[in-house]
């Protein structure tokens, strides 16, 4: 490879392994536990593992680390597979740690035979007391010196269901004085009289993650086990398991910085709490940072990939501004989303000196010739945004107001004449006049008018519901439940131009002057629902220059 090519530390490691002959190929994996849906943080791990494998002509496994039957569900299996396919990271194999339970059991017997594992009778509280702290070494369990024969017998009795949940555990015999708490005789098997969604009632003992994970990597002959930085302290235990279980392959673990986003919950456990307590409508609520929520919100896999590439691969954790993710989707949609006119908060405008109707022309995209034009009906009654009119405007208000003129996109210049109010003094209608020669090609079309407004013809407008979203969390620190944003969702009764009726679920548009929107799955023949993906305003892009 050229020395001028910039490479991250994972690429440097892989290239060094291939050049030295330590590895002859690359095989990576993404190993989620199916106890919830994937979130944006997982996308980084997926892209790194998938991207490294494909860059170096290797393969990529999706392995479900399903070793805890009390939390896992086939719903999550299907959801995770759908998310990964949506991202474009099609795995070469879909595998399950539970298929290796017999293999893991035999390796546990091997550790017992080597004098490196023992059955312990301490309960959870006693084990915490014996474990010690970061400043105090642990104490040996009183059951640590059981004979190999007794440990084999007890472990098989555990497997055969002779003991109750929590009555005994199998622990690795390592070092109770280790400065790394993970190495202080960790539990590698626990008793759980629970049926497993794949193996049924065959097992009542289940391996712990820190034991099952390295064995899964070794069984699959993973060459580079790429994971986030919180597993760095677990690497000595990972290596210990691989080394002492006489594995057929010797995988190596490498850690990269996990993805942390401002104002974003990045924990499946906390996200599940939001779902269970009804704070959100479900895992795919468009406010959720889950991949299913982002997909429903209208984010594109291309924008998420761009985001992952921009943040790069580092060794130190940091917090990424969530506006960068918005910037990436905004850039992608600017180039791909067709334009439409929609008025989110409609205010009726009657053009008093206009009679009849006509059809204006508008580009589906502001650039490119292949996207075509669309018809825009125009009559003497239109809708504009309520915020585009003020009776008593401040200075430099260049929209509609007494004494002011504005240009309607692809149509005429109109001028304020009067208003209609309800009994409460609220403006319900604005009366305007228009300049007949101000349409494109007309004699007064070149008049300089500072304000240009989007609009929708009132007679052909399609009613729709628009859902606008903000972050789930307010800025600040502390418990996330205390930082919940009560104004994270707003529902508006809006109107869209007639072509909106032809939109299908998942279609994405730029609503002129309003932002990017996607047709939500709640839409049907009687109700059109749009989710706001992201606004037009991009404050983050200024920091990129």
XYZ file of C-alpha atoms in Angstrom:
545
model
C 0.000 0.000 0.000
C 1.127 3.570 -0.668
C 2.736 5.281 2.301
C 0.735 8.405 1.460
C -2.566 6.702 2.247
C -3.930 7.645 5.669
C -4.949 4.564 7.672
C -6.532 4.160 11.070
C -5.003 1.871 13.693
C -7.307 -1.039 12.810
C -6.295 -0.868 9.147
C -2.652 -0.690 10.156
C -3.099 -3.774 12.363
C -4.861 -5.786 9.666
C -2.310 -4.858 7.019
C 0.545 -5.757 9.351
C -1.066 -9.130 10.154
C -1.551 -9.925 6.465
C 1.946 -8.821 5.463
C 3.619 -10.793 8.272
C 1.607 -13.924 7.549
C 0.058 -13.934 11.013
C -3.269 -13.989 9.191
C -3.953 -15.055 5.609
C -7.477 -13.623 5.436
C -9.846 -11.352 7.363
C -12.971 -12.548 9.159
C -14.866 -10.141 11.418
C -18.188 -10.312 13.212
C -20.866 -8.177 14.807
C -22.201 -9.968 17.910
C -25.339 -8.257 19.289
C -27.341 -9.703 22.140
C -30.964 -9.980 20.923
C -32.437 -8.212 23.952
C -33.445 -4.987 22.197
C -33.198 -3.068 18.966
C -29.990 -1.623 17.564
C -29.309 2.095 17.975
C -27.115 4.584 16.133
C -24.149 3.652 18.317
C -24.235 0.114 16.960
C -24.015 1.414 13.402
C -20.398 2.403 14.003
C -19.472 -1.095 15.195
C -21.345 -2.643 12.283
C -19.667 -0.431 9.698
C -16.207 -0.967 11.166
C -16.528 -4.764 11.249
C -18.264 -5.001 7.881
C -16.113 -2.332 6.249
C -12.797 -3.829 7.384
C -13.783 -7.282 6.150
C -14.866 -6.054 2.736
C -11.928 -3.670 2.317
C -9.490 -6.539 2.703
C -11.432 -9.118 0.714
C -12.655 -10.957 3.794
C -15.969 -12.048 5.262
C -18.347 -10.738 7.916
C -20.473 -12.766 10.344
C -23.582 -11.667 12.186
C -23.602 -13.697 15.396
C -26.356 -13.388 17.939
C -24.820 -13.734 21.409
C -27.973 -15.296 22.804
C -26.775 -16.744 26.107
C -29.388 -15.165 28.421
C -32.834 -16.752 27.865
C -34.637 -14.335 30.195
C -34.029 -11.262 28.019
C -33.876 -12.485 24.435
C -36.656 -12.665 21.885
C -37.156 -13.593 18.236
C -38.690 -10.130 17.751
C -35.263 -8.628 18.363
C -33.589 -11.197 16.095
C -35.801 -10.152 13.198
C -35.415 -6.457 13.996
C -31.624 -6.627 14.128
C -31.410 -8.515 10.847
C -33.699 -5.976 9.187
C -31.590 -3.076 10.493
C -28.319 -4.571 9.282
C -29.733 -5.350 5.837
C -31.101 -1.791 5.662
C -27.640 -0.412 6.385
C -26.334 -2.403 3.435
C -24.088 -4.646 5.564
C -25.295 -8.032 4.375
C -23.546 -10.718 6.460
C -21.876 -13.713 4.863
C -23.293 -15.874 7.654
C -25.951 -15.508 10.344
C -24.902 -17.523 13.406
C -26.005 -18.043 17.023
C -23.880 -18.485 20.136
C -26.562 -20.854 21.439
C -25.578 -23.326 18.709
C -22.218 -23.636 20.477
C -23.577 -24.552 23.928
C -22.275 -28.134 23.723
C -18.863 -26.839 22.622
C -18.777 -24.345 25.498
C -19.806 -26.999 28.010
C -16.961 -29.279 26.902
C -14.486 -26.393 27.198
C -15.720 -25.756 30.742
C -15.032 -29.396 31.602
C -11.563 -28.931 30.144
C -10.944 -25.955 32.437
C -12.081 -28.051 35.413
C -9.726 -30.860 34.391
C -6.871 -28.349 34.217
C -7.695 -27.088 37.718
C -8.726 -23.720 36.237
C -12.436 -23.755 37.121
C -14.424 -24.671 40.218
C -17.998 -24.858 41.416
C -18.737 -22.166 44.006
C -21.598 -22.067 46.530
C -21.323 -18.369 47.418
C -24.460 -16.369 46.730
C -24.365 -13.037 44.902
C -23.969 -10.905 48.039
C -21.249 -13.124 49.486
C -19.423 -13.097 46.183
C -19.423 -9.287 46.156
C -17.888 -9.271 49.637
C -15.178 -11.742 48.649
C -14.421 -9.951 45.388
C -12.840 -6.872 46.943
C -12.689 -3.392 45.451
C -10.471 -1.345 43.174
C -8.227 -0.614 46.176
C -8.613 -3.880 48.122
C -7.716 -7.321 46.824
C -10.280 -10.084 46.904
C -10.382 -13.186 49.082
C -10.393 -16.754 47.871
C -13.741 -18.494 47.946
C -13.907 -21.265 50.572
C -14.871 -23.585 47.678
C -11.900 -22.654 45.499
C -9.857 -25.750 46.334
C -12.434 -28.395 45.580
C -10.947 -31.371 43.771
C -11.241 -31.858 40.024
C -13.470 -34.887 40.579
C -15.847 -32.997 42.894
C -16.033 -30.026 40.487
C -16.791 -32.317 37.531
C -19.531 -34.071 39.488
C -21.104 -30.840 40.747
C -20.932 -29.165 37.328
C -22.674 -32.089 35.673
C -25.290 -32.016 38.419
C -25.773 -28.312 37.694
C -26.374 -29.233 34.042
C -28.793 -31.974 35.057
C -30.946 -29.559 37.058
C -30.056 -30.793 40.551
C -29.731 -27.289 41.981
C -31.907 -24.174 42.162
C -31.206 -20.879 40.430
C -28.312 -19.097 42.121
C -27.439 -22.060 44.331
C -24.127 -22.689 42.580
C -21.966 -21.166 39.859
C -18.946 -22.278 37.894
C -16.077 -19.828 38.264
C -12.762 -19.500 36.484
C -9.795 -19.884 38.840
C -7.522 -16.974 37.952
C -6.299 -14.436 40.526
C -8.301 -12.893 43.360
C -5.505 -10.326 43.850
C -5.570 -9.103 40.252
C -5.877 -5.305 39.861
C -8.394 -6.057 37.082
C -11.664 -7.002 38.771
C -12.704 -8.988 35.698
C -9.904 -11.458 36.462
C -10.944 -12.158 40.064
C -12.382 -15.624 39.504
C -15.260 -14.503 37.251
C -18.416 -16.565 36.893
C -18.447 -18.489 33.627
C -21.690 -20.488 34.130
C -24.828 -19.774 36.125
C -27.975 -21.788 36.798
C -31.146 -20.515 35.101
C -34.167 -22.791 34.892
C -35.496 -20.976 31.838
C -36.344 -22.314 28.403
C -34.231 -20.895 25.592
C -35.977 -19.663 22.452
C -33.737 -21.921 20.313
C -32.660 -24.841 22.500
C -35.844 -25.127 24.523
C -35.464 -26.937 27.865
C -32.216 -28.744 26.999
C -30.160 -26.447 29.217
C -30.639 -25.017 32.686
C -27.092 -23.645 32.897
C -25.968 -20.850 30.614
C -22.515 -19.400 29.902
C -21.679 -15.831 30.834
C -20.920 -13.352 28.068
C -17.217 -12.953 28.913
C -16.776 -16.717 28.569
C -19.086 -17.360 25.617
C -17.912 -14.441 23.512
C -14.232 -15.408 23.052
C -15.208 -19.035 22.511
C -17.659 -17.968 19.815
C -14.918 -15.956 18.122
C -12.521 -18.880 18.342
C -15.083 -21.404 17.082
C -15.810 -19.226 14.036
C -12.089 -18.517 13.575
C -12.565 -14.765 13.736
C -9.269 -13.066 12.892
C -9.954 -9.589 14.245
C -12.470 -9.184 17.058
C -13.328 -5.490 16.783
C -15.343 -4.000 19.636
C -15.868 -0.739 21.478
C -13.638 0.599 24.209
C -15.742 -0.493 27.186
C -14.492 -4.047 26.545
C -10.827 -3.075 26.908
C -10.728 -4.180 30.561
C -12.292 -7.482 29.491
C -9.535 -8.276 26.996
C -7.263 -10.070 29.545
C -10.170 -12.405 30.335
C -10.890 -12.829 26.606
C -7.269 -13.889 26.039
C -7.286 -16.119 29.132
C -10.322 -18.055 27.894
C -8.885 -18.500 24.389
C -5.458 -19.537 25.692
C -6.658 -21.982 28.348
C -9.502 -23.621 26.433
C -7.104 -25.022 23.816
C -9.074 -23.356 21.040
C -8.514 -24.340 17.445
C -8.011 -20.679 16.481
C -6.586 -17.708 18.360
C -8.615 -14.552 17.705
C -7.399 -11.177 18.944
C -9.544 -8.365 20.331
C -9.029 -4.723 19.326
C -11.001 -1.845 20.834
C -12.111 1.415 19.251
C -13.887 4.419 20.749
C -17.613 3.938 21.111
C -20.022 6.442 19.625
C -21.493 8.965 22.062
C -23.864 11.619 20.737
C -24.983 14.816 22.427
C -28.565 14.809 23.747
C -28.918 11.141 22.782
C -29.534 8.060 24.923
C -27.059 5.376 23.840
C -28.064 2.448 26.018
C -30.450 -0.370 25.098
C -31.394 -0.730 28.756
C -32.463 2.902 29.058
C -34.150 2.896 25.657
C -36.115 -0.169 26.718
C -37.195 1.741 29.830
C -38.619 4.512 27.614
C -40.572 1.905 25.655
C -41.783 -0.034 28.703
C -42.909 3.117 30.528
C -44.731 4.522 27.500
C -42.553 7.608 27.188
C -42.308 6.786 23.480
C -44.674 4.843 21.239
C -42.223 1.998 20.627
C -38.717 1.075 19.546
C -39.403 2.669 16.164
C -40.715 5.970 17.537
C -39.145 8.573 15.200
C -37.597 10.341 18.202
C -35.677 7.224 19.206
C -31.998 6.836 18.211
C -32.682 3.218 17.277
C -32.019 2.294 13.667
C -35.698 1.394 13.297
C -36.632 4.814 14.713
C -34.181 6.614 12.423
C -35.462 4.633 9.439
C -39.058 5.610 10.250
C -37.927 9.187 10.834
C -36.622 9.185 7.252
C -32.874 8.906 7.755
C -31.089 7.120 4.932
C -28.470 4.358 5.227
C -26.200 6.435 2.976
C -26.264 9.317 5.455
C -25.477 7.025 8.391
C -22.558 5.512 6.506
C -21.292 9.016 5.673
C -21.621 9.922 9.351
C -19.630 6.861 10.473
C -16.898 7.643 7.963
C -16.687 11.270 9.097
C -16.294 10.453 12.783
C -13.616 7.906 11.905
C -11.943 5.261 14.054
C -10.160 6.424 17.198
C -8.832 4.899 20.412
C -10.167 7.541 22.814
C -13.834 8.067 23.663
C -15.388 11.431 22.878
C -18.814 12.953 22.395
C -19.916 13.732 18.841
C -22.263 16.637 18.145
C -25.612 15.172 17.034
C -25.832 17.995 14.504
C -23.161 16.217 12.448
C -25.563 13.318 11.881
C -28.246 15.815 10.863
C -25.765 17.480 8.518
C -25.056 14.149 6.823
C -28.713 13.307 6.219
C -29.385 16.874 5.081
C -26.626 16.627 2.477
C -27.901 13.284 1.239
C -31.519 14.422 0.966
C -30.617 17.704 -0.686
C -29.265 15.660 -3.589
C -32.007 13.010 -3.688
C -35.318 14.331 -2.310
C -37.851 15.827 -4.708
C -39.305 19.209 -3.828
C -42.910 19.854 -2.878
C -44.954 22.780 -1.590
C -46.538 22.177 1.817
C -47.901 24.682 4.329
C -47.508 23.407 7.867
C -49.609 26.020 9.692
C -52.033 27.299 7.041
C -53.352 30.834 6.817
C -55.823 31.545 4.021
C -55.051 34.301 1.518
C -57.724 35.586 -0.854
C -56.495 37.469 -3.924
C -59.338 39.895 -4.470
C -58.550 40.946 -8.060
C -57.776 37.449 -9.364
C -60.503 35.410 -11.085
C -60.425 32.005 -12.689
C -57.498 29.593 -12.333
C -54.336 28.531 -14.111
C -51.497 26.034 -13.863
C -47.987 27.031 -12.889
C -44.883 24.912 -13.477
C -42.376 23.893 -10.831
C -39.225 21.757 -10.989
C -39.222 18.517 -9.048
C -35.555 19.231 -8.306
C -33.711 22.550 -8.555
C -30.946 20.902 -10.578
C -30.800 18.165 -13.214
C -32.958 17.803 -16.288
C -34.191 14.256 -15.749
C -36.373 14.955 -12.710
C -39.006 16.769 -14.733
C -41.579 19.420 -13.967
C -44.925 19.237 -12.219
C -48.164 21.204 -12.537
C -49.065 23.607 -9.740
C -52.730 24.715 -9.817
C -53.236 28.374 -8.880
C -56.441 30.208 -8.031
C -57.648 33.253 -6.115
C -57.486 31.360 -2.827
C -54.215 30.002 -1.471
C -52.612 29.052 1.825
C -49.379 30.492 3.214
C -47.604 29.847 6.504
C -49.150 31.710 9.405
C -45.642 32.807 10.407
C -45.235 34.481 7.002
C -47.740 37.186 7.976
C -47.614 39.785 10.755
C -49.865 42.769 11.352
C -47.221 44.587 13.354
C -43.900 43.241 12.155
C -40.482 44.121 13.535
C -37.896 45.767 11.327
C -36.406 43.714 8.480
C -39.494 41.506 8.280
C -39.555 40.722 4.567
C -42.701 38.656 4.451
C -46.359 39.645 4.129
C -47.503 42.583 6.246
C -49.501 45.833 5.866
C -47.944 47.941 3.123
C -45.694 45.101 1.895
C -45.467 42.966 -1.216
C -44.117 39.407 -1.498
C -43.442 37.086 -4.395
C -45.135 33.700 -4.515
C -42.772 30.971 -5.709
C -43.263 30.295 -9.441
C -46.258 32.640 -9.489
C -47.133 36.312 -8.932
C -46.292 39.204 -6.675
C -49.090 39.881 -4.178
C -49.710 42.923 -1.956
C -51.459 43.170 1.406
C -54.869 44.881 1.378
C -56.817 43.834 4.476
C -57.473 41.092 7.045
C -60.470 39.151 8.348
C -60.578 38.345 12.077
C -62.684 36.132 14.279
C -64.543 37.226 17.406
C -61.382 36.821 19.451
C -59.408 39.178 17.239
C -57.385 36.407 15.587
C -56.530 36.771 11.887
C -58.333 34.076 9.896
C -57.793 35.421 6.383
C -55.601 37.916 4.584
C -56.932 39.860 1.610
C -54.374 40.687 -1.078
C -54.188 41.963 -4.632
C -51.798 40.683 -7.293
C -49.701 42.150 -10.077
C -50.877 40.389 -13.290
C -47.613 41.120 -15.108
C -45.317 39.781 -12.403
C -45.332 36.113 -13.407
C -42.146 34.800 -15.070
C -41.951 36.295 -18.543
C -44.361 39.117 -17.693
C -43.560 42.810 -18.078
C -43.106 43.383 -14.307
C -41.558 40.008 -13.452
C -38.195 41.647 -12.797
C -39.393 43.891 -9.984
C -37.153 43.551 -6.926
C -39.106 42.013 -4.068
C -37.204 40.883 -0.967
C -39.646 38.261 0.317
C -40.525 35.019 -1.502
C -43.116 32.690 -0.002
C -44.164 29.133 -0.724
C -47.891 28.471 -1.011
C -50.508 25.841 -1.750
C -53.610 26.334 -3.852
C -56.614 26.166 -1.489
C -58.987 24.508 -3.961
C -56.723 21.540 -4.699
C -54.832 21.294 -1.382
C -54.537 17.875 0.244
C -54.994 17.864 4.039
C -52.223 16.061 5.889
C -50.786 15.604 9.340
C -47.226 16.726 9.960
C -45.224 15.515 12.937
C -42.283 17.663 13.949
C -39.626 16.322 16.290
C -36.970 17.619 18.633
C -34.411 15.775 20.785
C -35.772 13.488 23.482
C -33.319 14.997 25.956
C -32.860 18.580 27.024
C -29.287 19.841 27.221
C -27.466 19.385 30.493
C -26.250 16.560 32.701
C -27.763 14.172 35.190
C -30.328 11.381 35.084
C -31.863 11.183 31.637
C -35.400 10.794 33.023
C -35.002 14.236 34.603
C -33.880 15.668 31.259
C -36.775 14.464 29.117
C -37.977 17.078 26.664
C -41.736 17.498 27.038
C -41.856 19.295 23.677
C -40.053 16.620 21.647
C -43.090 16.021 19.410
C -45.534 18.471 17.808
C -48.456 17.490 15.572
C -49.770 19.963 12.980
C -52.815 19.959 10.702
C -51.258 20.977 7.405
C -51.843 21.008 3.661
C -49.722 19.854 0.748
C -49.981 20.462 -2.983
C -52.067 18.010 -4.998
C -49.087 15.801 -5.912
C -48.757 14.846 -2.274
C -51.677 12.473 -2.745
C -49.466 10.276 -4.922
C -46.819 9.815 -2.211
C -46.162 6.330 -0.836
C -44.961 5.274 2.608
C -41.237 5.943 2.875
C -41.125 8.599 0.136
C -38.951 11.556 1.113
C -39.389 15.188 0.073
C -38.037 18.606 0.733
C -40.946 20.832 1.691
C -39.874 24.185 0.303
C -38.609 26.498 3.059
C -39.652 24.000 5.768
C -37.302 21.034 5.753
C -37.173 17.374 4.787
C -40.092 15.030 5.426
C -40.998 11.373 4.930
C -44.368 9.682 4.505
C -45.015 7.766 7.742
C -46.367 4.235 7.953
C -49.481 5.556 9.722
C -50.627 6.969 6.384
C -53.585 5.427 4.581
C -56.068 6.360 1.860
C -57.915 8.670 4.245
C -54.975 10.206 6.074
C -51.583 11.360 4.860
C -48.953 11.593 7.627
C -45.474 13.108 7.298
C -42.575 12.928 9.743
C -40.053 15.725 9.790
C -36.636 14.224 9.095
C -34.515 17.318 9.582
C -34.865 21.065 9.157
C -33.365 23.035 6.290
C -31.195 25.105 8.609
C -27.737 23.606 9.069
C -25.882 25.251 11.932
C -23.278 22.503 12.036
C -22.015 23.043 8.490
C -20.498 26.367 9.510
C -18.053 24.518 11.736
C -16.874 22.405 8.817
C -15.444 25.303 6.814
